[in-house]
Tab-separated table of C-alpha atoms in Angstrom:
chain	number	residue	atom	x	y	z
L	1	ILE	CA	20.087	-11.007	-19.838
L	2	VAL	CA	22.962	-8.809	-19.470
L	3	GLU	CA	24.604	-10.873	-16.691
L	4	ARG	CA	24.319	-14.458	-18.494
L	5	GLY	CA	24.352	-13.518	-22.410
L	6	GLY	CA	28.242	-12.038	-22.190
L	7	GLY	CA	29.560	-9.140	-24.056
L	8	GLY	CA	27.450	-7.259	-26.564
L	9	CYS	CA	24.288	-8.790	-25.106
L	10	ALA	CA	22.376	-5.726	-24.247
L	11	SER	CA	23.047	-4.114	-27.479
L	12	ARG	CA	22.282	-7.031	-29.527
L	13	LEU	CA	19.222	-8.420	-27.956
L	14	LEU	CA	17.511	-5.155	-26.372
L	15	TYR	CA	18.764	-1.934	-27.743
L	16	GLY	CA	18.879	-3.335	-31.369
L	17	PRO	CA	15.521	-4.764	-31.977
L	18	PHE	CA	13.778	-1.606	-30.496
L	19	ALA	CA	15.881	0.586	-32.914
L	20	GLU	CA	14.875	-1.609	-35.757
L	21	CYS	CA	11.335	-1.231	-35.092
L	22	LEU	CA	11.231	2.358	-34.676
L	23	GLU	CA	13.135	2.611	-38.345
L	24	ALA	CA	10.745	0.261	-39.704
L	25	ARG	CA	7.968	2.694	-38.612
L	26	ALA	CA	9.753	5.713	-39.741
L	27	THR	CA	10.044	4.332	-43.217
L	28	VAL	CA	6.409	3.259	-43.327
L	29	ARG	CA	5.088	6.881	-42.161
L	30	GLU	CA	7.407	8.278	-44.539
L	31	GLN	CA	5.965	6.317	-47.479
L	32	TRP	CA	2.585	7.312	-46.168
L	33	GLU	CA	3.334	10.840	-46.394
L	34	THR	CA	4.930	10.655	-49.538
L	35	ARG	CA	1.779	9.028	-51.219
L	36	GLU	CA	-0.607	11.618	-49.250
L	37	ARG	CA	1.121	14.537	-51.201
L	38	ASP	CA	0.090	12.976	-54.411
L	39	VAL	CA	-1.621	15.775	-56.672
L	40	ALA	CA	-4.288	13.508	-57.476
L	41	TYR	CA	-5.696	14.125	-54.105
L	42	LYS	CA	-6.415	17.857	-54.876
L	43	ARG	CA	-8.966	16.826	-57.726
L	44	LEU	CA	-10.861	15.021	-54.890
L	45	GLY	CA	-13.524	16.613	-52.640
L	46	LYS	CA	-12.360	17.638	-49.221
L	47	ASP	CA	-14.102	14.734	-47.714
L	48	TYR	CA	-12.015	12.386	-49.733
L	49	ARG	CA	-8.630	13.936	-49.255
L	50	PRO	CA	-6.177	12.277	-46.558
L	51	VAL	CA	-6.562	13.604	-42.900
L	52	PRO	CA	-3.535	14.220	-40.244
L	53	PHE	CA	-2.837	11.082	-38.528
L	54	PRO	CA	-5.369	11.128	-35.312
L	55	ALA	CA	-2.696	10.902	-32.656
L	56	ARG	CA	-1.606	13.118	-29.626
L	57	TYR	CA	2.150	12.858	-28.783
L	58	GLY	CA	3.535	13.779	-25.212
L	59	GLU	CA	0.823	12.335	-23.215
L	60	ASN	CA	-0.322	8.922	-22.158
L	61	GLN	CA	-3.929	9.577	-21.185
L	62	GLY	CA	-6.882	11.910	-22.517
L	63	GLY	CA	-7.256	15.325	-21.133
L	64	GLU	CA	-10.711	17.236	-21.233
L	65	GLY	CA	-13.380	15.726	-23.357
L	66	GLU	CA	-13.216	12.797	-25.841
L	67	PHE	CA	-10.521	12.106	-28.309
L	68	GLY	CA	-10.659	9.351	-30.445
L	69	GLY	CA	-7.572	8.945	-31.528
L	70	GLY	CA	-4.553	7.302	-30.479
L	71	MET	CA	-2.042	8.900	-27.598
L	72	SER	CA	1.653	8.228	-27.211
L	73	ALA	CA	4.066	9.317	-24.176
L	74	MET	CA	6.695	10.204	-26.821
L	75	ALA	CA	7.415	13.651	-27.680
L	76	GLY	CA	7.032	13.183	-31.375
L	77	GLY	CA	5.746	10.379	-34.156
L	78	ASP	CA	7.142	12.173	-37.484
L	79	PRO	CA	9.795	9.737	-39.518
L	80	LYS	CA	12.687	12.034	-38.494
L	81	PHE	CA	11.846	12.227	-34.698
L	82	LEU	CA	11.720	8.257	-34.918
L	83	THR	CA	15.057	7.868	-37.102
L	84	ASP	CA	16.719	9.882	-34.530
L	85	LEU	CA	15.474	8.071	-31.505
L	86	ALA	CA	16.572	4.799	-33.174
L	87	GLU	CA	19.972	6.237	-33.654
L	88	ARG	CA	20.245	7.170	-29.908
L	89	ILE	CA	18.877	4.074	-28.533
L	90	ARG	CA	21.448	2.378	-30.277
L	91	SER	CA	24.143	4.635	-28.955
L	92	TRP	CA	22.600	3.805	-25.456
L	93	GLY	CA	23.126	-0.110	-26.042
L	94	ARG	CA	26.932	0.598	-27.078
L	95	TRP	CA	27.400	2.645	-24.000
L	96	PHE	CA	26.156	0.160	-21.765
L	97	ASP	CA	28.067	-2.918	-23.476
L	98	GLU	CA	31.313	-0.753	-23.247
L	99	GLY	CA	30.536	0.224	-19.785
L	100	THR	CA	31.191	3.898	-20.561
L	101	ILE	CA	29.627	7.224	-21.668
L	102	PRO	CA	31.697	9.253	-23.865
L	103	ALA	CA	32.615	12.730	-22.466
L	104	GLY	CA	29.768	15.097	-22.827
L	105	GLU	CA	27.094	12.533	-23.669
L	106	GLY	CA	25.766	12.185	-20.526
L	107	ALA	CA	25.413	15.793	-19.647
L	108	GLN	CA	23.463	16.205	-22.686
L	109	GLU	CA	21.125	13.440	-21.849
L	110	GLU	CA	20.493	15.148	-18.425
L	111	ARG	CA	19.962	18.559	-20.040
L	112	GLU	CA	17.328	17.323	-22.372
L	113	GLU	CA	15.383	15.790	-19.414
L	114	GLU	CA	15.627	19.132	-17.644
L	115	GLU	CA	14.369	21.025	-20.832
L	116	THR	CA	11.375	18.140	-21.347
L	117	GLY	CA	10.382	18.629	-17.670
L	118	ALA	CA	10.445	22.498	-17.857
L	119	GLN	CA	8.144	22.427	-20.508
L	120	GLY	CA	5.625	20.208	-18.940
L	121	GLU	CA	3.956	20.280	-15.621
L	122	GLY	CA	7.099	19.386	-13.602
L	123	ALA	CA	8.562	16.207	-12.850
L	124	LYS	CA	6.758	13.161	-14.074
L	125	PRO	CA	5.563	10.567	-11.485
L	126	ALA	CA	7.471	7.313	-10.921
L	127	PRO	CA	5.286	4.644	-12.806
L	128	PRO	CA	3.382	2.208	-10.597
L	129	PRO	CA	4.768	-0.974	-10.258
L	130	SER	CA	3.785	-3.419	-12.332
L	131	GLU	CA	1.985	-6.788	-11.531
L	132	HIS	CA	4.634	-8.659	-13.552
L	133	ALA	CA	7.254	-7.558	-11.623
L	134	GLN	CA	6.511	-7.859	-8.064
L	135	PRO	CA	8.975	-6.893	-5.241
L	136	ASP	CA	10.204	-9.707	-2.694
L	137	ALA	CA	8.046	-8.103	-0.068
L	138	TRP	CA	4.996	-8.727	-2.167
L	139	ASP	CA	2.199	-10.113	0.097
L	140	GLY	CA	1.125	-12.618	-2.646
L	141	TRP	CA	4.267	-14.726	-2.182
L	142	ARG	CA	3.383	-15.509	1.211
L	143	ASP	CA	-0.041	-16.506	0.532
L	144	THR	CA	-0.431	-20.223	0.655
L	145	SER	CA	-3.909	-20.119	-1.315
L	146	LYS	CA	-2.092	-19.330	-4.464
L	147	THR	CA	0.034	-21.831	-6.714
L	148	PHE	CA	3.231	-20.729	-8.617
L	149	GLY	CA	5.204	-22.325	-10.979
L	150	LEU	CA	8.582	-21.630	-12.210
L	151	GLU	CA	9.594	-21.494	-15.880
L	152	MET	CA	12.396	-23.657	-16.765
L	153	GLN	CA	13.949	-24.600	-20.067
L	154	HIS	CA	14.546	-28.132	-21.222
L	155	PRO	CA	16.888	-30.025	-20.323
L	156	PHE	CA	17.623	-28.295	-16.865
L	157	SER	CA	13.980	-29.179	-15.806
L	158	GLN	CA	14.412	-32.792	-16.324
L	159	MET	CA	17.761	-32.827	-14.482
L	160	VAL	CA	16.096	-31.059	-11.444
L	161	LEU	CA	13.474	-33.815	-11.620
L	162	GLY	CA	16.185	-36.489	-12.135
L	163	GLY	CA	18.278	-35.279	-9.132
L	164	SER	CA	21.300	-34.651	-11.238
L	165	LYS	CA	20.718	-30.785	-10.748
L	166	THR	CA	20.365	-30.051	-6.913
L	167	VAL	CA	20.787	-26.132	-7.512
L	168	GLU	CA	19.137	-23.966	-10.069
L	169	THR	CA	20.950	-20.899	-10.892
L	170	ARG	CA	19.114	-17.516	-11.330
L	171	ALA	CA	20.006	-14.079	-11.595
L	172	TYR	CA	17.645	-13.045	-8.847
L	173	PRO	CA	17.215	-14.624	-5.331
L	174	LEU	CA	13.860	-16.672	-4.475
L	175	PRO	CA	11.333	-14.533	-3.033
L	176	PRO	CA	11.499	-15.477	0.828
L	177	GLY	CA	7.882	-16.251	0.831
L	178	LEU	CA	8.437	-19.205	-1.695
L	179	VAL	CA	11.060	-20.826	0.274
L	180	GLY	CA	10.055	-24.439	1.351
L	181	ARG	CA	7.011	-24.072	-0.774
L	182	PRO	CA	6.030	-26.465	-3.647
L	183	ILE	CA	6.605	-24.923	-7.055
L	184	VAL	CA	5.159	-26.370	-10.050
L	185	LEU	CA	7.884	-26.723	-13.020
L	186	LEU	CA	6.987	-25.186	-16.300
L	187	GLN	CA	9.073	-26.783	-18.858
L	188	SER	CA	9.611	-24.796	-22.154
L	189	GLU	CA	11.456	-25.712	-24.988
L	190	ALA	CA	15.491	-24.651	-25.177
L	191	GLY	CA	15.822	-21.244	-26.524
L	192	THR	CA	18.334	-18.137	-26.012
L	193	ALA	CA	20.099	-18.308	-22.566
L	194	GLY	CA	18.570	-15.849	-20.158
L	195	VAL	CA	15.486	-15.099	-22.436
L	196	SER	CA	12.186	-16.050	-21.492
L	197	GLY	CA	9.937	-17.606	-24.418
L	198	LEU	CA	6.844	-16.786	-22.723
L	199	GLY	CA	4.416	-13.596	-22.612
L	200	ASP	CA	3.785	-12.061	-19.190
L	201	VAL	CA	0.006	-13.643	-19.653
L	202	VAL	CA	0.102	-17.307	-21.060
L	203	ARG	CA	-2.991	-18.960	-22.025
L	204	THR	CA	-4.014	-22.403	-23.158
L	205	GLY	CA	-2.100	-23.189	-26.255
L	206	ALA	CA	1.384	-21.895	-25.388
L	207	ARG	CA	4.398	-23.902	-25.975
L	208	VAL	CA	5.109	-24.822	-22.248
L	209	ARG	CA	3.883	-27.643	-19.910
L	210	SER	CA	3.972	-28.831	-16.466
L	211	VAL	CA	6.251	-31.548	-15.836
L	212	GLY	CA	6.480	-31.997	-12.005
L	213	TRP	CA	7.277	-29.897	-8.885
L	214	CYS	CA	10.205	-28.971	-6.494
L	215	SER	CA	10.655	-26.779	-3.409
L	216	PHE	CA	13.670	-24.863	-2.620
L	217	SER	CA	15.329	-24.767	0.905
L	218	GLU	CA	17.424	-21.648	0.560
L	219	THR	CA	19.280	-19.181	-1.764
L	220	THR	CA	23.043	-19.211	-1.977
L	221	GLU	CA	25.128	-16.971	-3.641
L	222	TYR	CA	28.079	-17.359	-6.192
L	223	ARG	CA	30.224	-13.935	-6.153
L	224	ASP	CA	33.534	-15.328	-7.826
L	225	ALA	CA	34.219	-17.403	-10.843
L	226	ALA	CA	36.256	-20.149	-8.760
L	227	ARG	CA	33.537	-20.960	-6.377
L	228	PHE	CA	30.768	-21.192	-9.154
L	229	GLY	CA	33.138	-23.581	-11.219
L	230	LYS	CA	33.518	-25.630	-8.164
L	231	ASP	CA	30.031	-26.286	-7.885
L	232	ALA	CA	29.483	-27.413	-11.511
L	233	GLY	CA	28.335	-30.675	-10.484
L	234	LEU	CA	25.417	-29.358	-8.596
L	235	HIS	CA	23.830	-26.883	-10.845
L	236	GLY	CA	25.302	-28.282	-14.084
L	237	VAL	CA	26.043	-25.111	-15.728
L	238	GLY	CA	29.482	-25.402	-17.636
L	239	PRO	CA	31.889	-22.478	-18.209
L	240	ASP	CA	30.596	-22.540	-22.204
L	241	SER	CA	27.078	-22.335	-21.232
L	242	GLY	CA	25.313	-19.058	-21.988
L	243	TYR	CA	24.155	-19.409	-18.130
L	244	GLY	CA	27.726	-19.261	-17.102
L	245	TRP	CA	30.002	-16.872	-15.351
L	246	ARG	CA	31.209	-13.976	-17.526
L	247	GLU	CA	34.594	-12.500	-16.482
L	248	GLY	CA	34.236	-8.562	-16.022
L	249	THR	CA	30.239	-8.941	-16.685
L	250	THR	CA	28.757	-11.175	-13.787
L	251	GLU	CA	28.783	-9.812	-10.281
L	252	VAL	CA	26.730	-12.519	-8.638
L	253	ILE	CA	24.698	-15.506	-9.522
L	254	TYR	CA	22.029	-16.791	-6.977
L	255	GLY	CA	21.667	-20.742	-6.632
L	256	TRP	CA	18.413	-22.014	-5.134
L	257	VAL	CA	18.937	-25.160	-3.423
L	258	VAL	CA	16.455	-28.021	-4.399
L	259	ASP	CA	15.047	-29.554	-1.297
L	260	ARG	CA	12.191	-31.836	-2.738
L	261	LYS	CA	11.008	-32.674	-5.761
L	262	GLY	CA	8.523	-35.234	-7.623
L	263	ARG	CA	6.722	-35.507	-11.035
L	264	SER	CA	3.492	-36.290	-9.649
L	265	LEU	CA	0.903	-33.874	-7.696
L	266	PRO	CA	2.667	-31.463	-5.193
L	267	PRO	CA	1.815	-32.088	-1.421
L	268	PRO	CA	-0.955	-30.065	-0.070
L	269	GLN	CA	0.131	-26.781	1.647
L	270	GLU	CA	-0.875	-25.747	5.201
L	271	ASP	CA	-4.061	-24.318	4.309
L	272	GLY	CA	-5.155	-27.461	2.537
L	273	ALA	CA	-4.522	-25.479	-1.176
L	274	SER	CA	-3.332	-27.916	-3.464
L	275	ALA	CA	-2.155	-28.061	-7.074
L	276	SER	CA	-4.790	-30.513	-7.709
L	277	ASP	CA	-7.527	-27.424	-8.069
L	278	MET	CA	-5.262	-26.436	-10.993
L	279	THR	CA	-6.695	-28.919	-13.419
L	280	GLY	CA	-7.945	-28.205	-16.995
L	281	ALA	CA	-7.259	-25.120	-18.832
L	282	LEU	CA	-4.988	-22.832	-17.093
L	283	THR	CA	-3.788	-18.897	-16.978
L	284	PHE	CA	-0.072	-18.268	-15.884
L	285	THR	CA	0.219	-14.696	-15.120
L	286	ARG	CA	4.137	-13.523	-14.759
L	287	ARG	CA	4.805	-12.505	-11.479
L	288	LYS	CA	8.409	-11.948	-11.285
L	289	ARG	CA	11.057	-12.928	-14.342
L	290	SER	CA	10.352	-16.768	-14.495
L	291	LEU	CA	7.914	-17.033	-11.667
L	292	PHE	CA	4.416	-17.365	-12.759
L	293	GLU	CA	1.004	-17.618	-10.635
L	294	LEU	CA	-1.283	-20.183	-11.964
L	295	THR	CA	-4.966	-19.664	-12.148
L	296	ARG	CA	-7.723	-21.719	-13.851
L	297	LYS	CA	-9.392	-19.989	-16.805
L	298	GLU	CA	-13.067	-19.047	-16.329
L	299	ASP	CA	-14.071	-20.548	-19.514
L	300	PRO	CA	-11.783	-23.117	-20.558
L	301	ALA	CA	-14.530	-24.370	-23.057
L	302	SER	CA	-13.672	-21.436	-25.397
L	303	SER	CA	-10.240	-22.651	-26.268
L	304	SER	CA	-10.774	-26.347	-25.845
L	305	ALA	CA	-10.510	-26.584	-29.531
L	306	ALA	CA	-6.992	-25.132	-29.788
L	307	GLY	CA	-4.187	-27.266	-28.976
L	308	ASP	CA	-3.410	-27.324	-25.202
L	309	ASP	CA	-0.012	-27.391	-23.939
L	310	THR	CA	-0.496	-25.748	-20.714
L	311	ARG	CA	-3.014	-28.276	-19.529
L	312	VAL	CA	-1.632	-29.851	-16.229
L	313	PRO	CA	-0.506	-33.706	-17.139
L	314	PRO	CA	-2.373	-36.567	-16.102
L	315	GLN	CA	-0.655	-37.222	-13.061
L	316	PHE	CA	-1.604	-33.606	-12.091
L	317	GLU	CA	-5.277	-34.432	-12.732
L	318	LYS	CA	-7.842	-35.108	-10.089
L	319	LYS	CA	-9.132	-38.707	-10.474
L	320	LYS	CA	-12.961	-38.807	-9.842
L	321	GLY	CA	-14.331	-41.926	-8.138
L	322	GLY	CA	-17.303	-44.238	-8.962
L	323	LYS	CA	-18.076	-46.466	-11.588
L	324	LYS	CA	-18.385	-45.604	-15.227
L	325	LYS	CA	-21.838	-45.432	-16.637
L	326	LYS	CA	-22.369	-48.232	-19.252
L	327	ILE	CA	-23.807	-46.648	-22.618
L	328	LYS	CA	-26.210	-48.810	-24.081
L	329	LYS	CA	-26.247	-48.846	-27.748
L	330	ARG	CA	-29.379	-47.995	-29.456
L	331	ALA	CA	-30.600	-50.903	-32.082
L	332	GLN	CA	-30.653	-49.726	-35.571
L	333	PRO	CA	-34.290	-49.692	-37.120
L	334	SER	CA	-35.066	-53.030	-39.098
L	335	ASN	CA	-36.650	-53.090	-42.338
L	336	GLY	CA	-38.661	-56.002	-41.446
L	337	PRO	CA	-38.416	-59.643	-42.485
L	338	LYS	CA	-40.214	-59.063	-45.706
L	339	GLU	CA	-37.954	-56.104	-46.767
L	340	MET	CA	-34.912	-58.044	-45.960
L	341	ALA	CA	-35.911	-61.225	-47.870
L	342	GLY	CA	-34.172	-60.331	-50.887
L	343	VAL	CA	-30.800	-59.508	-49.210
L	344	LYS	CA	-28.433	-62.141	-49.195
L	345	LYS	CA	-25.946	-62.698	-46.510
L	346	LYS	CA	-22.289	-62.529	-47.554
L	347	LYS	CA	-20.205	-65.498	-46.801
L	348	ARG	CA	-17.154	-64.844	-44.711
L	349	ARG	CA	-14.061	-66.017	-46.243
L	350	TYR	CA	-11.193	-67.293	-43.978
């Protein structure tokens, strides 16, 4: 997002929305606190008075015994804490966009982190890697029994399939395990440049559909605006595009060189795995940025009533052989000649 969105992108698209959500929550909690201090509650029995919000702050998992309330890793949840945190997040966004941290601010952040760690049980362990952000060394990339898809906004997906776009530009290199392998193209509607329009787990009914497939032979690097602009005829990204080069912001853009492509069923892989097995209702699980793993839903009937934009199109469907069974129509029961005697046949007019 930062590399492709231009100046002020981080503050506008990331830090600002988070701050607004925290401020909105602070306002609601302040309103509830004011209402709960109403003197009318003093005339009620203790069982009918408001109780403190059942939440623990500063922890992300339960301790000894069972706790029926909520838990948060934040140090606090009162309105003032949330408002102050929102203001700090806005400052972080400004510093990020400007590329500098005001004198003394960085040291203040470090002191607060040290104090927080001293009050707890030492340094907190690093969070485990997310299943939606797998590294290039992940064994799953090399597992040929898996089928992967690449989210690509319209019209770039059609440009790849049509042959006018032979290099797909991304802010990260293609995992080595996917080089040369067929990847299903998951077309989403045009939106904000560099921002995925899909969640981490997309099921039947999402606004995305499979339109074809392609494979990439290698990854090239663009490290200056001149070379990136020279290959504009290959990647189709103009200077005014949100995916274009931004002087002073962009350091590198990776180009995935298109090798093979097609609008029909991808060819089977070495172990015989084929995208033809991915028919019906599907689940798309994000594995890294815009790369998703395609799996079949366990219970497609449960969502068949909803609109299905994630089903593999007809050209991906596995055709079943055999003759179609003729369905015999049951004859409607007749009332008999005596009962039908009084019914006059209508003359057909031409």
